[in-house]
Amino acid sequence: MPARDNVEIGLNRFARRGYDLDEVSIVPSRRTRDHDDVSTAWQIDAFRFEIPLVTSPSDAVVSPTTAIGVGQAGGLGVLNAEGLWARYDDPTDVYRQLREAAGPHGGPPVSLLQRLYAEPVKPDLVTARVKELSAAGVTTAVRVSPQHTVQLAPTVLAAGVDLLVIQGTIVSAEHVTRAGEALNLKEFIADLDVPVIVGGAADYQTTLHLMRTGAAGVIVGVGADSWSTSDTVMGIRVPLASAIADAAAARRDYLDETGGRYVHVIANGRIETSGAIARALACGADAVQLGEPLRVAAEAPGGGVWWDSVAAHPRLPRGSTSAAAEPRGTLEEVLLGPADEADGRTNLFGALRRTMAKTGYRDLKEFQRVDLVIGGTGAEAPGPGHLAG
């Protein structure tokens, strides 16, 4: 396991020092390069993407239409097989209720989310949504939670999904339970013909264990964003820069262990600006998982309101909801520009291309070797009530 500075927090009690993305800065130290000569493409298994984007499976930003739009823009849209589009034949009225319940200073109440998500998941709707994505000609990806993988995965796979995403706040290779049979990821993945992305992982050892299950990609981070309450509710907070670096070390060690099998690291946390995307990739991630930044796209089904999937948990919600944000442009403009403000919220991946050009790297694998320095400017430091991820 990689060495890490330990800090004594009390008599004979130590904690590992960790760093978040806003504490890490990229240092230009090589030649510069024309931005047209830079590639932001990456490939997982047989699927190539022009931008290193995997969407969060939040219903606030991902509908079948936006998943297709992300695919056409060069990223991977992930639809939630346990979300509104799998519970309602037409969730238009559900979205209307959520938008109308959002005020100028806050989002719809979590209790409303819980009520709307109490509608059962309908397997035939899951099948219909996957086929809709496939018919559009984009790479199809669907998320299931670890708790419902055994029940829902056969439906998703039979519908012809290209990539299966098994994602929870924290996922382990082996879940221990006294109530029924637990999901064994290694056995489950071994029986599949499609690549699987699993997560989230929070440290080197968990990432390595998940890689050993046969996963094609591991999501690193617990998804904490500006509206996450995982820290308040459960005391869990993951400094994402350190978590990504640990996962990159696990990726390297697993590559050596297997004689060449490369597993992709996908960073998921408080990545809300183009600068944070660049820092996450510089720390060693192959791609980033974005949710909240996409709510300002005109096509976002939530109409600018944001909530994570765990905010609707029936027993222990771990996230609040946002007020509605004004659209900042089309989905393509948010992802690829042009930007009309200098706040890092639009042209997210065009900015990444510029960063890579300014530091002289031609592709993402090279860019992972860029020099880093500790000492954030505070420009993206958490505001009042914010819980860093």
mmCIF file of C-alpha atoms in Angstrom:
data_model
loop_
_atom_site.group_PDB
_atom_site.id
_atom_site.type_symbol
_atom_site.label_atom_id
_atom_site.label_comp_id
_atom_site.label_asym_id
_atom_site.label_seq_id
_atom_site.Cartn_x
_atom_site.Cartn_y
_atom_site.Cartn_z
ATOM 1 C CA MET A 1 0.000 0.000 0.000
ATOM 2 C CA PRO A 2 1.389 3.479 -0.815
ATOM 3 C CA ALA A 3 2.975 5.362 2.071
ATOM 4 C CA ARG A 4 1.023 8.339 3.439
ATOM 5 C CA ASP A 5 1.872 10.941 6.041
ATOM 6 C CA ASN A 6 0.211 10.180 9.341
ATOM 7 C CA VAL A 7 -0.757 12.966 11.718
ATOM 8 C CA GLU A 8 -1.238 12.412 15.439
ATOM 9 C CA ILE A 9 -4.676 13.765 16.307
ATOM 10 C CA GLY A 10 -4.472 12.719 19.941
ATOM 11 C CA LEU A 11 -2.534 10.421 22.192
ATOM 12 C CA ASN A 12 -1.735 7.287 20.143
ATOM 13 C CA ARG A 13 -4.453 8.085 17.609
ATOM 14 C CA PHE A 14 -3.357 8.872 14.055
ATOM 15 C CA ALA A 15 -5.072 9.941 10.869
ATOM 16 C CA ARG A 16 -3.734 9.923 7.328
ATOM 17 C CA ARG A 17 -3.234 13.305 5.726
ATOM 18 C CA GLY A 18 -5.291 13.805 2.591
ATOM 19 C CA TYR A 19 -5.731 16.549 0.002
ATOM 20 C CA ASP A 20 -8.752 17.741 -1.899
ATOM 21 C CA LEU A 21 -8.731 18.948 -5.482
ATOM 22 C CA ASP A 22 -8.832 22.643 -4.556
ATOM 23 C CA GLU A 23 -5.567 22.186 -2.624
ATOM 24 C CA VAL A 24 -3.720 20.941 -5.720
ATOM 25 C CA SER A 25 -2.543 23.113 -8.589
ATOM 26 C CA ILE A 26 -1.147 22.252 -12.023
ATOM 27 C CA VAL A 27 2.304 23.631 -12.843
ATOM 28 C CA PRO A 28 3.202 24.422 -16.483
ATOM 29 C CA SER A 29 6.733 23.126 -16.764
ATOM 30 C CA ARG A 30 7.208 21.798 -20.296
ATOM 31 C CA ARG A 31 6.775 23.097 -23.802
ATOM 32 C CA THR A 32 3.438 24.510 -24.869
ATOM 33 C CA ARG A 33 1.393 23.007 -27.678
ATOM 34 C CA ASP A 34 -1.279 24.172 -30.105
ATOM 35 C CA HIS A 35 -4.639 23.241 -28.608
ATOM 36 C CA ASP A 36 -5.789 21.795 -31.939
ATOM 37 C CA ASP A 37 -3.048 19.170 -31.592
ATOM 38 C CA VAL A 38 -4.371 17.965 -28.216
ATOM 39 C CA SER A 39 -6.587 14.900 -27.834
ATOM 40 C CA THR A 40 -8.983 14.463 -24.906
ATOM 41 C CA ALA A 41 -10.098 11.025 -26.123
ATOM 42 C CA TRP A 42 -10.081 7.896 -23.968
ATOM 43 C CA GLN A 43 -11.192 4.328 -24.494
ATOM 44 C CA ILE A 44 -12.644 1.774 -22.096
ATOM 45 C CA ASP A 45 -12.828 -1.763 -23.425
ATOM 46 C CA ALA A 46 -13.988 -1.470 -27.056
ATOM 47 C CA PHE A 47 -15.679 1.919 -26.570
ATOM 48 C CA ARG A 48 -13.942 5.160 -27.481
ATOM 49 C CA PHE A 49 -15.040 8.590 -26.254
ATOM 50 C CA GLU A 50 -13.821 11.992 -27.420
ATOM 51 C CA ILE A 51 -14.095 13.622 -23.987
ATOM 52 C CA PRO A 52 -13.355 11.986 -20.599
ATOM 53 C CA LEU A 53 -16.914 12.341 -19.294
ATOM 54 C CA VAL A 54 -19.149 9.814 -17.561
ATOM 55 C CA THR A 55 -22.375 11.361 -16.304
ATOM 56 C CA SER A 56 -23.712 10.928 -12.824
ATOM 57 C CA PRO A 57 -26.861 8.762 -12.971
ATOM 58 C CA SER A 58 -28.939 11.573 -11.459
ATOM 59 C CA ASP A 59 -32.415 12.119 -12.860
ATOM 60 C CA ALA A 60 -31.831 15.855 -12.433
ATOM 61 C CA VAL A 61 -29.506 15.884 -15.445
ATOM 62 C CA VAL A 62 -29.899 12.554 -17.265
ATOM 63 C CA SER A 63 -32.932 11.584 -19.300
ATOM 64 C CA PRO A 64 -32.831 9.367 -22.385
ATOM 65 C CA THR A 65 -32.605 12.563 -24.450
ATOM 66 C CA THR A 66 -29.671 14.038 -22.518
ATOM 67 C CA ALA A 67 -27.889 10.670 -22.370
ATOM 68 C CA ILE A 68 -28.082 10.604 -26.166
ATOM 69 C CA GLY A 69 -26.898 14.222 -26.308
ATOM 70 C CA VAL A 70 -23.885 13.453 -24.121
ATOM 71 C CA GLY A 71 -23.053 10.504 -26.357
ATOM 72 C CA GLN A 72 -23.268 12.650 -29.463
ATOM 73 C CA ALA A 73 -20.969 15.223 -27.813
ATOM 74 C CA GLY A 74 -18.374 12.511 -27.211
ATOM 75 C CA GLY A 75 -19.047 11.436 -23.627
ATOM 76 C CA LEU A 76 -20.860 8.586 -21.889
ATOM 77 C CA GLY A 77 -24.363 9.229 -20.579
ATOM 78 C CA VAL A 78 -25.421 6.916 -17.746
ATOM 79 C CA LEU A 79 -29.149 6.384 -17.158
ATOM 80 C CA ASN A 80 -30.344 5.283 -13.719
ATOM 81 C CA ALA A 81 -32.213 1.953 -13.913
ATOM 82 C CA GLU A 82 -33.748 2.797 -10.532
ATOM 83 C CA GLY A 83 -34.629 6.380 -11.397
ATOM 84 C CA LEU A 84 -37.726 8.233 -12.549
ATOM 85 C CA TRP A 85 -37.434 7.017 -16.148
ATOM 86 C CA ALA A 86 -37.672 3.440 -14.877
ATOM 87 C CA ARG A 87 -40.628 4.205 -12.594
ATOM 88 C CA TYR A 88 -42.890 6.391 -14.759
ATOM 89 C CA ASP A 89 -43.913 5.884 -18.367
ATOM 90 C CA ASP A 90 -43.822 9.674 -18.775
ATOM 91 C CA PRO A 91 -42.227 11.512 -15.817
ATOM 92 C CA THR A 92 -43.032 14.971 -17.239
ATOM 93 C CA ASP A 93 -45.510 15.708 -14.432
ATOM 94 C CA VAL A 94 -43.037 14.457 -11.820
ATOM 95 C CA TYR A 95 -40.420 16.913 -13.034
ATOM 96 C CA ARG A 96 -43.039 19.670 -13.041
ATOM 97 C CA GLN A 97 -43.835 18.989 -9.384
ATOM 98 C CA LEU A 98 -40.161 19.148 -8.469
ATOM 99 C CA ARG A 99 -39.545 22.381 -10.357
ATOM 100 C CA GLU A 100 -42.632 24.048 -8.885
ATOM 101 C CA ALA A 101 -41.614 23.009 -5.374
ATOM 102 C CA ALA A 102 -38.205 24.671 -5.761
ATOM 103 C CA GLY A 103 -38.049 28.187 -4.375
ATOM 104 C CA PRO A 104 -35.583 31.024 -5.034
ATOM 105 C CA HIS A 105 -33.384 29.969 -2.119
ATOM 106 C CA GLY A 106 -33.815 26.211 -1.978
ATOM 107 C CA GLY A 107 -34.878 23.119 -3.829
ATOM 108 C CA PRO A 108 -37.906 20.855 -3.435
ATOM 109 C CA PRO A 109 -38.204 19.123 -0.050
ATOM 110 C CA VAL A 110 -36.505 15.765 0.286
ATOM 111 C CA SER A 111 -39.833 14.345 1.466
ATOM 112 C CA LEU A 112 -41.287 15.097 -1.984
ATOM 113 C CA LEU A 113 -38.380 13.261 -3.615
ATOM 114 C CA GLN A 114 -38.980 10.273 -1.353
ATOM 115 C CA ARG A 115 -42.672 10.206 -2.237
ATOM 116 C CA LEU A 116 -42.051 10.406 -5.976
ATOM 117 C CA TYR A 117 -39.361 7.713 -5.855
ATOM 118 C CA ALA A 118 -41.670 5.381 -3.914
ATOM 119 C CA GLU A 119 -43.226 4.378 -7.252
ATOM 120 C CA PRO A 120 -41.915 0.877 -8.064
ATOM 121 C CA VAL A 121 -39.303 0.283 -10.750
ATOM 122 C CA LYS A 122 -40.859 -1.315 -13.835
ATOM 123 C CA PRO A 123 -38.530 -3.680 -15.722
ATOM 124 C CA ASP A 124 -40.343 -3.116 -19.027
ATOM 125 C CA LEU A 125 -39.540 0.592 -18.784
ATOM 126 C CA VAL A 126 -35.877 -0.197 -18.170
ATOM 127 C CA THR A 127 -35.893 -2.273 -21.352
ATOM 128 C CA ALA A 128 -37.615 0.474 -23.329
ATOM 129 C CA ARG A 129 -35.135 3.131 -22.194
ATOM 130 C CA VAL A 130 -32.090 1.020 -23.124
ATOM 131 C CA LYS A 131 -33.542 0.312 -26.556
ATOM 132 C CA GLU A 132 -34.221 4.032 -27.041
ATOM 133 C CA LEU A 133 -30.553 4.815 -26.364
ATOM 134 C CA SER A 134 -29.373 1.988 -28.613
ATOM 135 C CA ALA A 135 -31.577 3.164 -31.458
ATOM 136 C CA ALA A 136 -29.858 6.564 -31.338
ATOM 137 C CA GLY A 137 -26.522 4.922 -32.093
ATOM 138 C CA VAL A 138 -24.701 6.004 -28.920
ATOM 139 C CA THR A 139 -22.881 3.799 -26.414
ATOM 140 C CA THR A 140 -25.457 2.765 -23.827
ATOM 141 C CA ALA A 141 -24.735 2.663 -20.095
ATOM 142 C CA VAL A 142 -27.130 2.001 -17.227
ATOM 143 C CA ARG A 143 -26.537 2.248 -13.494
ATOM 144 C CA VAL A 144 -27.860 -0.183 -10.904
ATOM 145 C CA SER A 145 -27.201 -0.039 -7.175
ATOM 146 C CA PRO A 146 -25.276 -2.890 -5.513
ATOM 147 C CA GLN A 147 -28.397 -3.786 -3.512
ATOM 148 C CA HIS A 148 -30.505 -4.341 -6.641
ATOM 149 C CA THR A 149 -27.917 -5.645 -9.099
ATOM 150 C CA VAL A 150 -29.039 -9.265 -8.890
ATOM 151 C CA GLN A 151 -32.687 -8.326 -9.539
ATOM 152 C CA LEU A 152 -32.204 -5.653 -12.233
ATOM 153 C CA ALA A 153 -29.034 -6.593 -14.099
ATOM 154 C CA PRO A 154 -30.626 -9.439 -16.099
ATOM 155 C CA THR A 155 -33.234 -7.012 -17.480
ATOM 156 C CA VAL A 156 -30.595 -4.412 -18.326
ATOM 157 C CA LEU A 157 -28.329 -6.936 -20.011
ATOM 158 C CA ALA A 158 -31.142 -8.557 -21.973
ATOM 159 C CA ALA A 159 -32.083 -5.117 -23.324
ATOM 160 C CA GLY A 160 -28.647 -4.881 -24.942
ATOM 161 C CA VAL A 161 -26.747 -2.390 -22.792
ATOM 162 C CA ASP A 162 -23.107 -1.763 -23.783
ATOM 163 C CA LEU A 163 -21.711 -0.924 -20.331
ATOM 164 C CA LEU A 164 -23.105 -1.796 -16.902
ATOM 165 C CA VAL A 165 -22.430 0.598 -14.022
ATOM 166 C CA ILE A 166 -22.763 -0.773 -10.490
ATOM 167 C CA GLN A 167 -22.578 2.268 -8.265
ATOM 168 C CA GLY A 168 -23.296 3.119 -4.659
ATOM 169 C CA THR A 169 -21.834 5.615 -2.201
ATOM 170 C CA ILE A 170 -19.305 2.984 -1.132
ATOM 171 C CA VAL A 171 -18.884 -0.379 -2.907
ATOM 172 C CA SER A 172 -16.740 -3.300 -1.848
ATOM 173 C CA ALA A 173 -15.749 -6.445 -3.697
ATOM 174 C CA GLU A 174 -17.510 -8.566 -1.108
ATOM 175 C CA HIS A 175 -20.485 -7.370 0.927
ATOM 176 C CA VAL A 176 -21.037 -9.175 4.224
ATOM 177 C CA THR A 177 -24.617 -9.784 5.328
ATOM 178 C CA ARG A 178 -26.613 -12.166 7.506
ATOM 179 C CA ALA A 179 -29.761 -11.514 5.481
ATOM 180 C CA GLY A 180 -29.709 -13.631 2.343
ATOM 181 C CA GLU A 181 -26.959 -14.097 -0.197
ATOM 182 C CA ALA A 182 -24.634 -11.143 -0.797
ATOM 183 C CA LEU A 183 -23.476 -9.955 -4.207
ATOM 184 C CA ASN A 184 -20.020 -11.316 -5.005
ATOM 185 C CA LEU A 185 -18.745 -8.922 -7.644
ATOM 186 C CA LYS A 186 -15.948 -11.165 -8.881
ATOM 187 C CA GLU A 187 -18.286 -14.072 -9.556
ATOM 188 C CA PHE A 188 -20.950 -11.773 -11.001
ATOM 189 C CA ILE A 189 -18.620 -9.960 -13.414
ATOM 190 C CA ALA A 190 -16.959 -13.205 -14.541
ATOM 191 C CA ASP A 191 -20.290 -14.396 -15.952
ATOM 192 C CA LEU A 192 -20.943 -11.241 -18.015
ATOM 193 C CA ASP A 193 -20.193 -10.457 -21.641
ATOM 194 C CA VAL A 194 -20.277 -6.673 -21.152
ATOM 195 C CA PRO A 195 -17.700 -4.503 -19.375
ATOM 196 C CA VAL A 196 -18.608 -3.302 -15.890
ATOM 197 C CA ILE A 197 -17.760 -0.053 -14.096
ATOM 198 C CA VAL A 198 -18.005 -0.264 -10.303
ATOM 199 C CA GLY A 199 -17.714 2.231 -7.455
ATOM 200 C CA GLY A 200 -17.327 4.174 -5.371
ATOM 201 C CA ALA A 201 -14.006 3.368 -3.809
ATOM 202 C CA ALA A 202 -12.272 5.589 -1.294
ATOM 203 C CA ASP A 203 -8.751 4.195 -0.921
ATOM 204 C CA TYR A 204 -5.960 2.158 -2.478
ATOM 205 C CA GLN A 205 -6.946 -1.220 -1.032
ATOM 206 C CA THR A 206 -10.624 -1.023 -1.994
ATOM 207 C CA THR A 207 -9.711 0.142 -5.497
ATOM 208 C CA LEU A 208 -7.291 -2.759 -5.910
ATOM 209 C CA HIS A 209 -9.910 -5.247 -4.681
ATOM 210 C CA LEU A 210 -12.465 -3.864 -7.138
ATOM 211 C CA MET A 211 -9.965 -4.104 -9.982
ATOM 212 C CA ARG A 212 -9.409 -7.740 -9.094
ATOM 213 C CA THR A 213 -13.125 -8.432 -9.635
ATOM 214 C CA GLY A 214 -12.573 -7.976 -13.371
ATOM 215 C CA ALA A 215 -14.122 -4.512 -13.581
ATOM 216 C CA ALA A 216 -13.165 -2.407 -16.585
ATOM 217 C CA GLY A 217 -13.368 0.797 -14.572
ATOM 218 C CA VAL A 218 -13.521 1.873 -10.934
ATOM 219 C CA ILE A 219 -15.320 5.007 -9.754
ATOM 220 C CA VAL A 220 -13.242 6.724 -7.067
ATOM 221 C CA GLY A 221 -14.848 9.086 -4.560
ATOM 222 C CA VAL A 222 -18.183 9.100 -2.762
ATOM 223 C CA GLY A 223 -19.838 11.645 -5.047
ATOM 224 C CA ALA A 224 -19.948 14.429 -2.453
ATOM 225 C CA ASP A 225 -20.898 17.756 -4.031
ATOM 226 C CA SER A 226 -22.162 21.098 -2.784
ATOM 227 C CA TRP A 227 -25.463 19.504 -1.722
ATOM 228 C CA SER A 228 -24.117 16.279 -0.281
ATOM 229 C CA THR A 229 -24.726 15.556 3.392
ATOM 230 C CA SER A 230 -22.720 12.323 3.625
ATOM 231 C CA ASP A 231 -20.317 14.035 6.016
ATOM 232 C CA THR A 232 -23.111 15.348 8.244
ATOM 233 C CA VAL A 233 -25.171 12.151 8.175
ATOM 234 C CA MET A 234 -22.463 9.480 8.229
ATOM 235 C CA GLY A 235 -19.199 11.277 8.942
ATOM 236 C CA ILE A 236 -17.765 10.135 5.594
ATOM 237 C CA ARG A 237 -15.675 12.559 3.581
ATOM 238 C CA VAL A 238 -13.022 11.621 1.005
ATOM 239 C CA PRO A 239 -10.287 14.121 0.020
ATOM 240 C CA LEU A 240 -10.541 13.467 -3.687
ATOM 241 C CA ALA A 241 -7.044 14.397 -4.895
ATOM 242 C CA SER A 242 -5.504 11.861 -2.517
ATOM 243 C CA ALA A 243 -8.127 9.244 -3.337
ATOM 244 C CA ILE A 244 -7.421 9.580 -7.067
ATOM 245 C CA ALA A 245 -3.674 9.341 -6.531
ATOM 246 C CA ASP A 246 -4.146 6.230 -4.375
ATOM 247 C CA ALA A 247 -6.379 4.681 -7.039
ATOM 248 C CA ALA A 248 -3.814 5.479 -9.731
ATOM 249 C CA ALA A 249 -1.213 3.635 -7.636
ATOM 250 C CA ALA A 250 -3.576 0.661 -7.381
ATOM 251 C CA ARG A 251 -4.053 0.783 -11.155
ATOM 252 C CA ARG A 252 -0.283 0.680 -11.690
ATOM 253 C CA ASP A 253 0.197 -2.182 -9.231
ATOM 254 C CA TYR A 254 -2.682 -4.146 -10.774
ATOM 255 C CA LEU A 255 -1.199 -3.561 -14.233
ATOM 256 C CA ASP A 256 2.050 -5.143 -12.996
ATOM 257 C CA GLU A 257 0.204 -7.908 -11.160
ATOM 258 C CA THR A 258 -1.729 -8.980 -14.247
ATOM 259 C CA GLY A 259 0.985 -8.394 -16.813
ATOM 260 C CA GLY A 260 -0.811 -5.615 -18.637
ATOM 261 C CA ARG A 261 -4.518 -5.344 -17.722
ATOM 262 C CA TYR A 262 -5.397 -1.650 -17.454
ATOM 263 C CA VAL A 263 -8.412 -0.629 -15.362
ATOM 264 C CA HIS A 264 -9.703 2.917 -15.742
ATOM 265 C CA VAL A 265 -10.077 5.288 -12.789
ATOM 266 C CA ILE A 266 -13.129 7.566 -12.920
ATOM 267 C CA ALA A 267 -13.130 10.434 -10.413
ATOM 268 C CA ASN A 268 -16.404 11.336 -8.726
ATOM 269 C CA GLY A 269 -16.789 14.086 -6.155
ATOM 270 C CA ARG A 270 -16.805 17.852 -5.987
ATOM 271 C CA ILE A 271 -15.815 18.310 -9.624
ATOM 272 C CA GLU A 272 -17.883 21.325 -10.587
ATOM 273 C CA THR A 273 -15.630 23.471 -12.808
ATOM 274 C CA SER A 274 -13.297 22.969 -15.742
ATOM 275 C CA GLY A 275 -10.338 23.601 -13.445
ATOM 276 C CA ALA A 276 -11.438 20.795 -11.130
ATOM 277 C CA ILE A 277 -11.756 18.457 -14.131
ATOM 278 C CA ALA A 278 -8.182 19.243 -15.144
ATOM 279 C CA ARG A 279 -6.867 18.694 -11.611
ATOM 280 C CA ALA A 280 -8.696 15.372 -11.252
ATOM 281 C CA LEU A 281 -7.136 14.081 -14.466
ATOM 282 C CA ALA A 282 -3.733 15.472 -13.480
ATOM 283 C CA CYS A 283 -3.945 13.497 -10.216
ATOM 284 C CA GLY A 284 -4.300 10.305 -12.257
ATOM 285 C CA ALA A 285 -7.950 9.860 -13.245
ATOM 286 C CA ASP A 286 -8.792 8.629 -16.755
ATOM 287 C CA ALA A 287 -12.202 10.318 -16.762
ATOM 288 C CA VAL A 288 -14.507 12.281 -14.484
ATOM 289 C CA GLN A 289 -18.098 11.680 -13.449
ATOM 290 C CA LEU A 290 -20.146 14.875 -13.588
ATOM 291 C CA GLY A 291 -23.657 15.609 -12.412
ATOM 292 C CA GLU A 292 -24.284 19.023 -10.893
ATOM 293 C CA PRO A 293 -22.353 20.992 -13.560
ATOM 294 C CA LEU A 294 -24.755 19.700 -16.220
ATOM 295 C CA ARG A 295 -27.856 21.170 -14.555
ATOM 296 C CA VAL A 296 -27.201 24.512 -16.291
ATOM 297 C CA ALA A 297 -27.700 22.910 -19.718
ATOM 298 C CA ALA A 298 -30.973 23.935 -21.331
ATOM 299 C CA GLU A 299 -31.828 20.254 -21.942
ATOM 300 C CA ALA A 300 -31.403 19.183 -18.282
ATOM 301 C CA PRO A 301 -34.691 17.470 -17.358
ATOM 302 C CA GLY A 302 -34.664 18.925 -13.838
ATOM 303 C CA GLY A 303 -34.901 22.446 -15.231
ATOM 304 C CA GLY A 304 -31.826 23.584 -13.299
ATOM 305 C CA VAL A 305 -32.768 21.840 -10.037
ATOM 306 C CA TRP A 306 -30.127 19.411 -8.765
ATOM 307 C CA TRP A 307 -30.403 16.336 -6.566
ATOM 308 C CA ASP A 308 -28.251 13.239 -6.305
ATOM 309 C CA SER A 309 -29.818 9.789 -6.418
ATOM 310 C CA VAL A 310 -29.067 9.195 -2.695
ATOM 311 C CA ALA A 311 -31.087 12.304 -1.774
ATOM 312 C CA ALA A 312 -34.251 10.261 -2.346
ATOM 313 C CA HIS A 313 -33.214 7.315 -0.154
ATOM 314 C CA PRO A 314 -36.368 6.152 1.658
ATOM 315 C CA ARG A 315 -34.712 5.704 5.071
ATOM 316 C CA LEU A 316 -31.516 7.762 5.123
ATOM 317 C CA PRO A 317 -31.335 10.539 2.519
ATOM 318 C CA ARG A 318 -27.800 11.911 2.149
ATOM 319 C CA GLY A 319 -28.235 15.011 0.095
ATOM 320 C CA SER A 320 -30.304 18.143 -0.220
ATOM 321 C CA THR A 321 -31.764 19.721 -3.335
ATOM 322 C CA SER A 322 -30.835 22.940 -5.071
ATOM 323 C CA ALA A 323 -32.831 25.892 -6.230
ATOM 324 C CA ALA A 324 -33.262 26.096 -9.990
ATOM 325 C CA ALA A 325 -30.272 27.476 -11.878
ATOM 326 C CA GLU A 326 -30.770 29.512 -15.015
ATOM 327 C CA PRO A 327 -29.709 27.783 -18.250
ATOM 328 C CA ARG A 328 -26.237 28.760 -19.390
ATOM 329 C CA GLY A 329 -26.476 27.270 -22.854
ATOM 330 C CA THR A 330 -27.137 24.037 -24.656
ATOM 331 C CA LEU A 331 -25.640 20.780 -23.422
ATOM 332 C CA GLU A 332 -23.064 20.981 -26.220
ATOM 333 C CA GLU A 333 -22.107 24.514 -25.168
ATOM 334 C CA VAL A 334 -21.715 23.503 -21.530
ATOM 335 C CA LEU A 335 -19.445 20.639 -22.558
ATOM 336 C CA LEU A 336 -17.642 22.009 -25.616
ATOM 337 C CA GLY A 337 -18.289 25.745 -25.676
ATOM 338 C CA PRO A 338 -18.029 28.467 -26.521
ATOM 339 C CA ALA A 339 -18.142 30.020 -23.048
ATOM 340 C CA ASP A 340 -19.492 33.534 -22.478
ATOM 341 C CA GLU A 341 -18.375 33.859 -18.836
ATOM 342 C CA ALA A 342 -15.011 33.255 -17.190
ATOM 343 C CA ASP A 343 -16.183 31.105 -14.282
ATOM 344 C CA GLY A 344 -15.270 27.608 -15.496
ATOM 345 C CA ARG A 345 -18.892 26.488 -15.717
ATOM 346 C CA THR A 346 -19.201 26.242 -19.501
ATOM 347 C CA ASN A 347 -16.925 24.854 -22.223
ATOM 348 C CA LEU A 348 -15.781 22.364 -19.604
ATOM 349 C CA PHE A 349 -13.782 20.141 -21.916
ATOM 350 C CA GLY A 350 -12.626 22.883 -24.240
ATOM 351 C CA ALA A 351 -10.926 24.334 -21.170
ATOM 352 C CA LEU A 352 -9.318 20.962 -20.466
ATOM 353 C CA ARG A 353 -7.892 20.969 -23.977
ATOM 354 C CA ARG A 354 -6.425 24.441 -23.321
ATOM 355 C CA THR A 355 -4.886 23.303 -20.021
ATOM 356 C CA MET A 356 -3.253 20.350 -21.727
ATOM 357 C CA ALA A 357 -1.944 22.635 -24.479
ATOM 358 C CA LYS A 358 -0.556 25.155 -21.972
ATOM 359 C CA THR A 359 1.335 22.372 -20.205
ATOM 360 C CA GLY A 360 2.509 20.749 -23.440
ATOM 361 C CA TYR A 361 0.755 17.376 -23.290
ATOM 362 C CA ARG A 362 -0.876 15.848 -26.338
ATOM 363 C CA ASP A 363 -3.146 13.231 -24.714
ATOM 364 C CA LEU A 364 -4.651 12.277 -21.374
ATOM 365 C CA LYS A 365 -2.140 9.561 -20.522
ATOM 366 C CA GLU A 366 0.722 12.034 -20.947
ATOM 367 C CA PHE A 367 -1.173 14.696 -18.998
ATOM 368 C CA GLN A 368 -1.321 12.397 -15.940
ATOM 369 C CA ARG A 369 2.410 13.084 -15.559
ATOM 370 C CA VAL A 370 2.025 16.868 -15.247
ATOM 371 C CA ASP A 371 3.728 18.546 -12.278
ATOM 372 C CA LEU A 372 1.523 19.336 -9.277
ATOM 373 C CA VAL A 373 1.988 21.614 -6.297
ATOM 374 C CA ILE A 374 0.113 21.808 -2.991
ATOM 375 C CA GLY A 375 -1.330 25.171 -2.047
ATOM 376 C CA GLY A 376 -4.757 26.085 -3.407
ATOM 377 C CA THR A 377 -5.701 29.690 -4.101
ATOM 378 C CA GLY A 378 -8.985 29.374 -2.245
ATOM 379 C CA ALA A 379 -10.917 30.397 -5.378
ATOM 380 C CA GLU A 380 -12.888 27.174 -5.250
ATOM 381 C CA ALA A 381 -12.824 26.658 -1.502
ATOM 382 C CA PRO A 382 -16.070 25.410 0.082
ATOM 383 C CA GLY A 383 -18.572 28.082 0.940
ATOM 384 C CA PRO A 384 -20.771 28.215 4.075
ATOM 385 C CA GLY A 385 -22.389 24.886 4.729
ATOM 386 C CA HIS A 386 -20.467 23.235 1.918
ATOM 387 C CA LEU A 387 -19.168 19.735 2.451
ATOM 388 C CA ALA A 388 -16.080 19.020 0.410
ATOM 389 C CA GLY A 389 -15.884 15.664 -1.338
#
